[in-house]
Short mmCIF file of C-alpha atoms and ligand atoms in Angstrom, two decimals:
data_model
loop_
_atom_site.label_atom_id
_atom_site.label_comp_id
_atom_site.label_asym_id
_atom_site.label_seq_id
_atom_site.Cartn_x
_atom_site.Cartn_y
_atom_site.Cartn_z
CA UNK A 1 -82.94 17.50 -59.11
CA UNK A 2 -80.50 17.50 -56.20
CA UNK A 3 -81.13 19.96 -53.42
CA UNK A 4 -78.11 21.81 -52.09
CA UNK A 5 -77.23 20.56 -48.62
CA UNK A 6 -77.12 23.12 -45.82
CA UNK A 7 -73.72 23.22 -44.15
CA UNK A 8 -73.08 24.78 -40.75
CA UNK A 9 -69.87 24.99 -38.81
CA UNK A 10 -69.70 25.69 -35.08
CA UNK A 11 -66.35 26.62 -33.56
CA UNK A 12 -66.60 26.33 -29.75
CA UNK A 13 -63.94 26.62 -27.10
CA UNK A 14 -64.53 23.06 -26.00
CA UNK A 15 -66.93 20.18 -26.65
CA UNK A 16 -68.19 17.92 -23.87
CA UNK A 17 -69.41 15.07 -26.03
CA UNK A 18 -70.98 12.54 -23.59
CA UNK A 19 -69.76 9.79 -25.94
CA UNK A 20 -68.73 6.37 -24.55
CA UNK A 21 -65.30 7.67 -23.55
CA UNK A 22 -66.62 10.98 -22.21
CA UNK A 23 -64.36 12.70 -24.72
CA UNK A 24 -63.77 16.39 -24.30
CA UNK A 25 -62.54 18.01 -27.51
CA UNK A 26 -60.63 21.26 -27.84
CA UNK A 27 -59.40 23.05 -30.95
CA UNK A 28 -62.07 21.31 -33.00
CA UNK A 29 -64.99 22.62 -34.99
CA UNK A 30 -68.13 20.58 -35.55
CA UNK A 31 -69.51 20.37 -39.06
CA UNK A 32 -73.25 19.91 -39.50
CA UNK A 33 -74.72 18.91 -42.86
CA UNK A 34 -78.50 18.87 -43.21
CA UNK A 35 -79.11 18.68 -39.49
CA UNK A 36 -76.59 15.91 -38.77
CA UNK A 37 -73.12 16.01 -37.29
CA UNK A 38 -70.86 15.06 -40.19
CA UNK A 39 -67.34 15.59 -38.82
CA UNK A 40 -65.01 17.20 -36.33
CA UNK A 41 -62.39 19.37 -37.97
CA UNK A 42 -59.15 20.73 -36.51
CA UNK A 43 -59.65 24.49 -36.38
CA UNK A 44 -56.48 25.24 -38.32
CA UNK A 45 -57.66 23.41 -41.46
CA UNK A 46 -61.19 24.69 -41.83
CA UNK A 47 -62.27 26.54 -44.94
CA UNK A 48 -64.99 28.91 -43.86
CA UNK A 49 -66.11 29.76 -47.36
CA UNK A 50 -67.50 26.22 -47.74
CA UNK A 51 -70.29 26.83 -45.22
CA UNK A 52 -73.66 28.51 -45.28
CA UNK A 53 -73.07 29.52 -41.68
CA UNK A 54 -69.97 29.66 -39.52
CA UNK A 55 -70.85 30.19 -35.88
CA UNK A 56 -67.83 31.35 -33.90
CA UNK A 57 -68.27 30.59 -30.24
CA UNK A 58 -64.72 30.60 -28.98
CA UNK A 59 -65.74 31.47 -25.42
CA UNK A 60 -68.47 28.88 -25.19
CA UNK A 61 -68.65 25.15 -24.51
CA UNK A 62 -70.70 22.89 -26.77
CA UNK A 63 -72.72 20.15 -25.07
CA UNK A 64 -75.48 17.77 -26.21
CA UNK A 65 -79.01 19.10 -25.72
CA UNK A 66 -80.47 17.99 -22.40
CA UNK A 67 -83.19 15.33 -22.27
CA UNK A 68 -85.98 15.50 -19.69
CA UNK A 69 -87.94 12.29 -19.31
CA UNK A 70 -90.83 13.61 -17.24
CA UNK A 71 -92.53 16.99 -17.68
CA UNK A 72 -96.08 18.39 -17.65
CA UNK A 73 -96.42 21.07 -20.30
CA UNK A 74 -100.06 21.57 -19.27
CA UNK A 75 -99.12 22.71 -15.76
CA UNK A 76 -96.74 25.60 -16.36
CA UNK A 77 -99.62 28.06 -16.21
CA UNK A 78 -100.30 26.89 -12.64
CA UNK A 79 -96.89 27.75 -11.26
CA UNK A 80 -97.17 29.19 -7.76
CA UNK A 81 -100.84 28.26 -7.38
CA UNK A 82 -100.52 24.88 -5.64
CA UNK A 83 -98.17 25.33 -2.75
CA UNK A 84 -97.41 23.41 0.44
CA UNK A 85 -99.54 20.36 -0.29
CA UNK A 86 -98.75 16.66 -0.45
CA UNK A 87 -99.40 14.70 -3.64
CA UNK A 88 -103.01 13.54 -3.26
CA UNK A 89 -104.27 16.84 -1.84
CA UNK A 90 -102.26 18.75 -4.44
CA UNK A 91 -104.09 16.75 -7.14
CA UNK A 92 -107.52 16.83 -5.46
CA UNK A 93 -107.71 20.52 -4.54
CA UNK A 94 -105.55 22.16 -7.17
CA UNK A 95 -104.13 20.33 -10.15
CA UNK A 96 -107.08 18.19 -11.27
CA UNK A 97 -109.51 21.16 -11.05
CA UNK A 98 -107.02 23.38 -12.91
CA UNK A 99 -106.35 20.85 -15.67
CA UNK A 100 -110.07 20.21 -15.93
CA UNK A 101 -110.60 23.91 -16.65
CA UNK A 102 -108.17 24.00 -19.60
CA UNK A 103 -109.57 24.92 -22.98
CA UNK A 104 -107.60 24.82 -26.21
CA UNK A 105 -106.35 28.40 -25.85
CA UNK A 106 -105.05 28.00 -22.31
CA UNK A 107 -103.47 24.67 -23.20
CA UNK A 108 -101.78 26.14 -26.27
CA UNK A 109 -100.20 28.97 -24.29
CA UNK A 110 -99.06 26.77 -21.39
CA UNK A 111 -97.37 24.50 -23.95
CA UNK A 112 -95.69 27.51 -25.55
CA UNK A 113 -94.51 28.88 -22.20
CA UNK A 114 -93.17 25.46 -21.18
CA UNK A 115 -91.36 24.74 -24.41
CA UNK A 116 -89.86 28.22 -24.44
CA UNK A 117 -88.61 27.79 -20.87
CA UNK A 118 -87.22 24.32 -21.57
CA UNK A 119 -85.39 25.44 -24.70
CA UNK A 120 -83.94 28.53 -23.02
CA UNK A 121 -82.60 26.16 -20.37
CA UNK A 122 -80.94 23.88 -22.91
CA UNK A 123 -83.50 21.05 -22.93
CA UNK A 124 -84.00 19.81 -26.48
CA UNK A 125 -85.92 16.55 -25.89
CA UNK A 126 -88.83 15.95 -23.54
CA UNK A 127 -91.31 13.31 -22.49
CA UNK A 128 -94.58 15.02 -21.58
CA UNK A 129 -97.45 13.57 -19.55
CA UNK A 130 -100.15 15.54 -21.37
CA UNK A 131 -103.57 16.28 -19.93
CA UNK A 132 -107.00 14.71 -20.29
CA UNK A 133 -108.30 16.75 -23.23
CA UNK A 134 -107.01 18.36 -26.44
CA UNK A 135 -103.88 16.22 -26.77
CA UNK A 136 -103.58 17.46 -30.35
CA UNK A 137 -102.90 21.01 -29.13
CA UNK A 138 -99.73 20.07 -27.24
CA UNK A 139 -98.50 17.73 -29.97
CA UNK A 140 -98.99 20.30 -32.70
CA UNK A 141 -97.24 22.92 -30.57
CA UNK A 142 -94.29 20.57 -30.21
CA UNK A 143 -94.18 20.20 -33.97
CA UNK A 144 -94.34 24.00 -34.49
CA UNK A 145 -91.74 24.83 -31.86
CA UNK A 146 -88.96 22.65 -33.22
CA UNK A 147 -88.39 20.81 -29.93
CA UNK A 148 -87.96 17.01 -29.93
CA UNK A 149 -89.93 14.55 -27.86
CA UNK A 150 -93.06 12.69 -26.99
CA UNK A 151 -96.45 13.72 -25.71
CA UNK A 152 -99.90 12.19 -25.63
CA UNK A 153 -103.18 12.66 -23.89
CA UNK A 154 -103.19 11.75 -20.24
CA UNK A 155 -105.46 8.77 -19.56
CA UNK A 156 -107.99 8.96 -16.72
CA UNK A 157 -111.12 6.78 -16.58
CA UNK A 158 -111.45 6.67 -12.78
CA UNK A 159 -111.10 9.58 -10.44
CA UNK A 160 -112.10 9.46 -6.77
CA UNK A 161 -110.07 12.57 -6.03
CA UNK A 162 -111.92 14.82 -8.49
CA UNK A 163 -114.70 12.92 -10.31
CA UNK A 164 -115.34 15.61 -12.96
CA UNK A 165 -111.89 15.06 -14.40
CA UNK A 166 -112.14 11.79 -16.28
CA UNK A 167 -113.48 10.19 -19.42
CA UNK A 168 -114.94 6.77 -20.26
CA UNK A 169 -112.65 3.83 -21.00
CA UNK A 170 -114.16 3.55 -24.47
CA UNK A 171 -113.58 7.22 -25.31
CA UNK A 172 -110.07 7.14 -23.91
CA UNK A 173 -109.16 4.27 -26.20
CA UNK A 174 -110.83 5.87 -29.20
CA UNK A 175 -108.96 9.14 -28.57
CA UNK A 176 -105.51 7.64 -28.20
CA UNK A 177 -105.88 5.60 -31.35
CA UNK A 178 -106.70 8.73 -33.31
CA UNK A 179 -103.99 10.84 -31.72
CA UNK A 180 -101.30 8.21 -32.15
CA UNK A 181 -102.29 7.73 -35.80
CA UNK A 182 -102.11 11.47 -36.42
CA UNK A 183 -99.02 12.34 -34.43
CA UNK A 184 -96.70 9.38 -33.85
CA UNK A 185 -93.47 9.76 -35.74
CA UNK A 186 -94.26 13.15 -37.26
CA UNK A 187 -92.07 16.18 -38.05
CA UNK A 188 -89.54 13.82 -39.70
CA UNK A 189 -89.43 11.67 -36.60
CA UNK A 190 -88.88 14.58 -34.20
CA UNK A 191 -92.25 14.12 -32.47
CA UNK A 192 -93.55 10.81 -31.18
CA UNK A 193 -96.60 9.61 -29.29
CA UNK A 194 -96.49 8.65 -25.63
CA UNK A 195 -99.32 6.66 -24.08
CA UNK A 196 -99.80 8.27 -20.70
CA UNK A 197 -101.99 6.62 -18.03
CA UNK A 198 -101.88 9.21 -15.21
CA UNK A 199 -101.26 6.71 -12.40
CA UNK A 200 -102.69 3.48 -11.04
CA UNK A 201 -105.40 5.20 -9.02
CA UNK A 202 -106.85 7.01 -12.03
CA UNK A 203 -107.02 4.13 -14.50
CA UNK A 204 -109.01 0.93 -14.80
CA UNK A 205 -107.05 -2.26 -15.34
CA UNK A 206 -108.70 -2.59 -18.75
CA UNK A 207 -107.41 0.83 -19.79
CA UNK A 208 -103.88 0.16 -18.53
CA UNK A 209 -103.70 -3.18 -20.35
CA UNK A 210 -105.39 -2.19 -23.60
CA UNK A 211 -103.17 0.86 -23.89
CA UNK A 212 -100.11 -1.39 -23.71
CA UNK A 213 -101.59 -3.57 -26.46
CA UNK A 214 -102.35 -0.57 -28.72
CA UNK A 215 -98.81 0.66 -28.24
CA UNK A 216 -97.50 -2.37 -30.12
CA UNK A 217 -98.96 -0.91 -33.33
CA UNK A 218 -96.85 2.23 -32.88
CA UNK A 219 -93.20 1.14 -32.75
CA UNK A 220 -90.98 3.58 -30.87
CA UNK A 221 -93.83 5.00 -28.81
CA UNK A 222 -93.51 5.25 -25.04
CA UNK A 223 -95.72 4.11 -22.14
CA UNK A 224 -95.38 6.89 -19.59
CA UNK A 225 -96.93 6.87 -16.13
CA UNK A 226 -96.35 7.85 -12.50
CA UNK A 227 -95.48 5.22 -9.93
CA UNK A 228 -94.74 4.99 -6.22
CA UNK A 229 -94.42 8.70 -5.68
CA UNK A 230 -95.89 9.10 -2.17
CA UNK A 231 -96.59 6.77 0.75
CA UNK A 232 -100.30 7.65 0.87
CA UNK A 233 -100.67 6.81 -2.82
CA UNK A 234 -98.94 3.45 -2.26
CA UNK A 235 -101.19 2.72 0.74
CA UNK A 236 -104.21 3.29 -1.47
CA UNK A 237 -102.77 1.00 -4.16
CA UNK A 238 -102.17 -1.69 -1.52
CA UNK A 239 -105.75 -1.37 -0.29
CA UNK A 240 -107.18 -1.79 -3.79
CA UNK A 241 -104.90 -4.42 -5.28
CA UNK A 242 -103.12 -6.04 -2.30
CA UNK A 243 -99.88 -5.38 -4.08
CA UNK A 244 -97.13 -2.79 -4.18
CA UNK A 245 -97.44 -0.29 -7.05
CA UNK A 246 -94.67 -1.68 -9.27
CA UNK A 247 -95.72 -5.26 -8.46
CA UNK A 248 -99.20 -4.41 -9.68
CA UNK A 249 -97.88 -2.94 -12.93
CA UNK A 250 -95.77 -6.05 -13.40
CA UNK A 251 -98.72 -8.36 -12.70
CA UNK A 252 -100.77 -6.80 -15.51
CA UNK A 253 -97.90 -6.88 -18.01
CA UNK A 254 -97.26 -3.19 -18.62
CA UNK A 255 -93.61 -3.09 -17.62
CA UNK A 256 -91.04 -3.36 -20.39
CA UNK A 257 -88.21 -1.38 -21.94
CA UNK A 258 -90.61 1.13 -23.51
CA UNK A 259 -92.20 1.99 -20.16
CA UNK A 260 -91.03 5.06 -18.27
CA UNK A 261 -92.12 5.32 -14.63
CA UNK A 262 -91.88 8.77 -13.11
CA UNK A 263 -90.62 8.92 -9.51
CA UNK A 264 -90.33 5.45 -7.94
CA UNK A 265 -89.50 7.19 -4.67
CA UNK A 266 -90.48 4.12 -2.68
CA UNK A 267 -89.75 0.57 -3.83
CA UNK A 268 -89.12 -2.85 -2.35
CA UNK A 269 -86.23 -5.09 -3.34
CA UNK A 270 -88.74 -7.33 -5.11
CA UNK A 271 -89.98 -4.37 -7.15
CA UNK A 272 -86.44 -3.35 -8.04
CA UNK A 273 -85.85 -6.86 -9.29
CA UNK A 274 -88.91 -6.49 -11.54
CA UNK A 275 -87.71 -3.14 -12.88
CA UNK A 276 -84.35 -4.67 -13.71
CA UNK A 277 -85.83 -7.80 -15.31
CA UNK A 278 -88.27 -5.80 -17.43
CA UNK A 279 -85.66 -3.16 -18.28
CA UNK A 280 -88.15 -0.49 -17.27
CA UNK A 281 -86.92 3.09 -17.05
CA UNK A 282 -87.21 5.50 -14.13
CA UNK A 283 -87.62 9.27 -14.50
CA UNK A 284 -86.23 10.84 -11.35
CA UNK A 285 -87.64 14.26 -10.37
CA UNK A 286 -85.84 15.29 -7.19
CA UNK A 287 -87.23 18.85 -6.86
CA UNK A 288 -90.84 17.69 -7.12
CA UNK A 289 -90.20 14.83 -4.68
CA UNK A 290 -88.85 17.32 -2.15
CA UNK A 291 -91.49 20.00 -2.70
CA UNK A 292 -94.44 17.61 -2.38
CA UNK A 293 -92.72 15.99 0.59
CA UNK A 294 -92.78 12.64 -1.18
CA UNK A 295 -89.33 11.50 -0.12
CA UNK A 296 -85.91 10.79 -1.56
CA UNK A 297 -85.76 8.11 -4.24
CA UNK A 298 -83.09 5.43 -3.72
CA UNK A 299 -81.26 6.35 -6.91
CA UNK A 300 -77.79 5.03 -5.94
CA UNK A 301 -79.47 1.69 -5.23
CA UNK A 302 -81.21 1.70 -8.64
CA UNK A 303 -77.95 2.50 -10.40
CA UNK A 304 -76.10 -0.20 -8.47
CA UNK A 305 -78.73 -2.70 -9.56
CA UNK A 306 -78.39 -1.64 -13.21
CA UNK A 307 -81.76 0.09 -13.52
CA UNK A 308 -82.03 2.98 -15.98
CA UNK A 309 -82.45 6.35 -14.26
CA UNK A 310 -82.89 9.66 -16.05
CA UNK A 311 -84.06 13.14 -15.03
CA UNK A 312 -87.11 15.34 -15.37
CA UNK A 313 -88.31 18.53 -13.76
CA UNK A 314 -91.91 17.24 -13.53
CA UNK A 315 -94.29 20.23 -13.62
CA UNK A 316 -93.87 23.90 -12.81
CA UNK A 317 -96.77 23.52 -10.37
CA UNK A 318 -94.66 21.31 -8.08
CA UNK A 319 -91.07 22.39 -8.73
CA UNK A 320 -91.51 25.45 -9.50
CA UNK A 321 -89.27 25.64 -12.53
CA UNK A 322 -88.32 23.50 -15.51
CA UNK A 323 -84.57 23.77 -15.15
CA UNK A 324 -82.50 20.65 -15.77
CA UNK A 325 -79.70 22.38 -13.86
CA UNK A 326 -81.79 22.37 -10.65
CA UNK A 327 -82.60 18.69 -11.18
CA UNK A 328 -78.97 17.77 -11.80
CA UNK A 329 -77.84 19.64 -8.69
CA UNK A 330 -80.53 18.17 -6.42
CA UNK A 331 -80.13 14.68 -7.86
CA UNK A 332 -76.59 14.72 -6.62
CA UNK A 333 -76.83 16.68 -3.38
CA UNK A 334 -79.81 14.93 -1.78
CA UNK A 335 -78.05 11.54 -1.91
CA UNK A 336 -74.71 12.53 -0.41
CA UNK A 337 -75.81 12.88 3.24
CA UNK A 338 -77.39 9.42 3.05
CA UNK A 339 -75.07 7.44 0.79
CA UNK A 340 -71.74 9.26 1.11
CA UNK A 341 -70.01 12.00 -0.84
CA UNK A 342 -68.69 9.71 -3.56
CA UNK A 343 -72.14 8.83 -4.98
CA UNK A 344 -73.80 10.71 -7.83
CA UNK A 345 -70.69 12.48 -9.10
CA UNK A 346 -71.09 15.27 -11.62
CA UNK A 347 -70.11 13.17 -14.64
CA UNK A 348 -72.70 10.49 -13.80
CA UNK A 349 -75.36 13.16 -13.38
CA UNK A 350 -74.45 14.90 -16.65
CA UNK A 351 -74.77 11.59 -18.48
CA UNK A 352 -78.18 10.95 -16.86
CA UNK A 353 -79.36 14.28 -18.29
CA UNK A 354 -78.00 13.57 -21.79
CA UNK A 355 -77.06 10.18 -23.23
CA UNK A 356 -78.84 8.10 -20.58
CA UNK A 357 -82.01 10.11 -21.27
CA UNK A 358 -81.63 9.30 -24.96
CA UNK A 359 -81.20 5.59 -24.19
CA UNK A 360 -84.28 5.60 -21.95
CA UNK A 361 -86.36 6.91 -24.85
CA UNK A 362 -84.62 4.66 -27.44
CA UNK A 363 -83.18 7.73 -29.17
CA UNK A 364 -79.52 6.92 -28.47
CA UNK A 365 -78.71 6.47 -32.14
CA UNK A 366 -80.04 9.93 -32.88
CA UNK A 367 -79.29 12.24 -29.95
CA UNK A 368 -77.84 12.43 -26.43
CA UNK A 369 -74.18 12.91 -27.35
CA UNK A 370 -72.05 14.82 -29.82
CA UNK A 371 -70.93 12.15 -32.28
CA UNK A 372 -70.61 11.88 -36.03
CA UNK A 373 -73.85 10.62 -37.58
CA UNK A 374 -76.08 11.92 -34.80
CA UNK A 375 -78.61 14.69 -35.15
CA UNK A 376 -77.38 18.12 -34.21
CA UNK A 377 -79.29 18.76 -30.98
CA UNK A 378 -76.71 21.04 -29.42
CA UNK A 379 -76.34 23.65 -26.71
CA UNK A 380 -73.73 26.37 -26.42
CA UNK A 381 -73.13 27.24 -22.79
CA UNK A 382 -70.99 29.90 -21.15
CA UNK A 383 -68.83 28.28 -18.48
CA UNK A 384 -66.69 31.37 -18.07
CA UNK A 385 -69.26 33.41 -16.21
CA UNK A 386 -68.57 35.00 -12.81
CA UNK A 387 -70.16 32.01 -11.07
CA UNK A 388 -68.24 29.22 -12.78
CA UNK A 389 -64.84 27.70 -12.13
CA UNK A 390 -61.82 29.84 -13.03
CA UNK A 391 -59.90 26.79 -14.15
CA UNK A 392 -59.83 25.91 -17.82
CA UNK A 393 -58.97 22.28 -17.12
CA UNK A 394 -61.23 19.48 -18.28
CA UNK A 395 -61.52 18.34 -14.66
CA UNK A 396 -63.81 21.12 -13.60
CA UNK A 397 -66.10 21.01 -16.61
CA UNK A 398 -68.61 18.48 -15.24
CA UNK A 399 -68.87 20.15 -11.84
CA UNK A 400 -69.23 23.47 -13.65
CA UNK A 401 -72.14 22.07 -15.64
CA UNK A 402 -73.85 20.31 -12.75
CA UNK A 403 -73.10 22.40 -9.67
CA UNK A 404 -72.36 25.95 -10.70
CA UNK A 405 -74.42 26.61 -13.81
CA UNK A 406 -78.05 27.63 -14.19
CA UNK A 407 -80.27 28.10 -17.22
CA UNK A 408 -78.80 31.63 -17.45
CA UNK A 409 -75.51 30.15 -18.66
CA UNK A 410 -77.18 28.72 -21.77
CA UNK A 411 -76.54 30.92 -24.81
CA UNK A 412 -77.74 29.17 -27.97
CA UNK A 413 -79.69 26.01 -28.70
CA UNK A 414 -80.13 23.98 -31.87
CA UNK A 415 -82.42 21.03 -32.63
CA UNK A 416 -82.01 18.97 -35.82
CA UNK A 417 -79.36 21.47 -36.93
CA UNK A 418 -81.76 24.39 -36.70
CA UNK A 419 -81.14 27.23 -34.24
CA UNK A 420 -84.11 27.79 -31.94
CA UNK A 421 -82.39 29.92 -29.33
CA UNK A 422 -79.63 32.25 -30.48
CA UNK A 423 -77.81 34.41 -27.95
CA UNK A 424 -80.67 33.82 -25.48
CA UNK A 425 -83.26 35.02 -27.95
CA UNK A 426 -85.97 32.65 -29.10
CA UNK A 427 -86.33 32.43 -32.86
CA UNK A 428 -89.72 30.74 -32.38
CA UNK A 429 -91.58 32.59 -29.65
CA UNK A 430 -92.04 36.24 -28.80
CA UNK A 431 -91.47 35.86 -25.08
CA UNK A 432 -93.26 39.06 -24.03
CA UNK A 433 -96.26 38.04 -26.08
CA UNK A 434 -96.60 34.51 -24.68
CA UNK A 435 -96.17 35.72 -21.10
CA UNK A 436 -98.98 38.28 -21.48
CA UNK A 437 -101.15 35.76 -23.31
CA UNK A 438 -100.48 33.32 -20.45
CA UNK A 439 -101.69 35.85 -17.90
CA UNK A 440 -104.92 36.45 -19.81
CA UNK A 441 -105.57 32.73 -20.34
CA UNK A 442 -104.88 31.94 -16.68
CA UNK A 443 -107.35 34.60 -15.57
CA UNK A 444 -109.99 33.13 -17.91
CA UNK A 445 -109.21 29.60 -16.78
CA UNK A 446 -109.61 30.47 -13.10
CA UNK A 447 -113.06 31.90 -13.91
CA UNK A 448 -114.04 28.51 -15.34
CA UNK A 449 -113.31 26.68 -12.05
ZN1 LIG B 1 -95.56 14.16 -12.96
#
């Protein structure tokens, strides 16, 4: 028996496709059949009666859903509670104790609040770092919410900063095997597993290496860790291993094209050579790097050397928001005083937040641009607001997206052809309800400290 295919038509003012040619289309509608982009139609030939839904958005611009390659869904509940600290103290005194106090209920609601915030801001794909316990809660919430991406339990089998917050190597390995078996490549491929050693200082060499081995049984999964974020952290790595952070990772064989390293604020030329040779990907989180006083990552240098760089907002406890628009803006502005005004132009930044993010996660055949055959992960954005450019030319569209828009400009968001945000309303979460639930769970969590 053949099932009738669902057909949707979106008629925007303009489409910024992020395809190879950076095509910008006007007077075209996009046809979506069963969650995939099937064609672009000139608006004067469309037959509206052929569609289950015709979404007229003649004042809005259609863009690919944004992709964030480093977030912490578990930390959104801690926003505003870990201020004015540098990385290691921030972990020792605040974040590790907070994460250690999570139970399933608090973790569920922080995941809901995070996903809601990310979707409202136009992010449709994420790579999450997870937390030590209850990895299944975050993964199942990702499945329920309709968002795309990867998560996995955060691996910690050593912890000098906060010894209560760790597990044994044996249990860590047992847990990730079970979680990856249950969650990798679920929700029709929308949700994948990411193996997430927290950082060098919280993992034994055995755990780092065995995790990489296990990963080979789960094709398409990601190895996601932090690296070279702050100078104190790197000093500690040097003391323990007599190597730089990335050199150490390279020496134990965990760098390859399925490894994403968050930050890489500090690196030597030798380390950059290793990143390039191994085709390892960097997740750049400029707001978090500024707020924790970690430094400014040499992104123009990475790009010049052909190293993959994408964007993430990191966690709400060190940002303090999850807006890709803030990250895009900072990613550009912080480099210009150092490297000159012509670096990190708006088009480059927009691609880092879309198609380059997809490539970093090996999802470039599915998402990251608006092209026939790809999945319909799409965002309708209002670029005609009071704070945007008054020019309708294609020239201003990238600077409008990167420099003068915020999450407030996002109107509607679709993943896999299914609307999740429509006219700024979530079709998945009752926002008032999750905010009040969040407040209750945070209060309970703080009592468990
Ligand atoms: Zn992080």
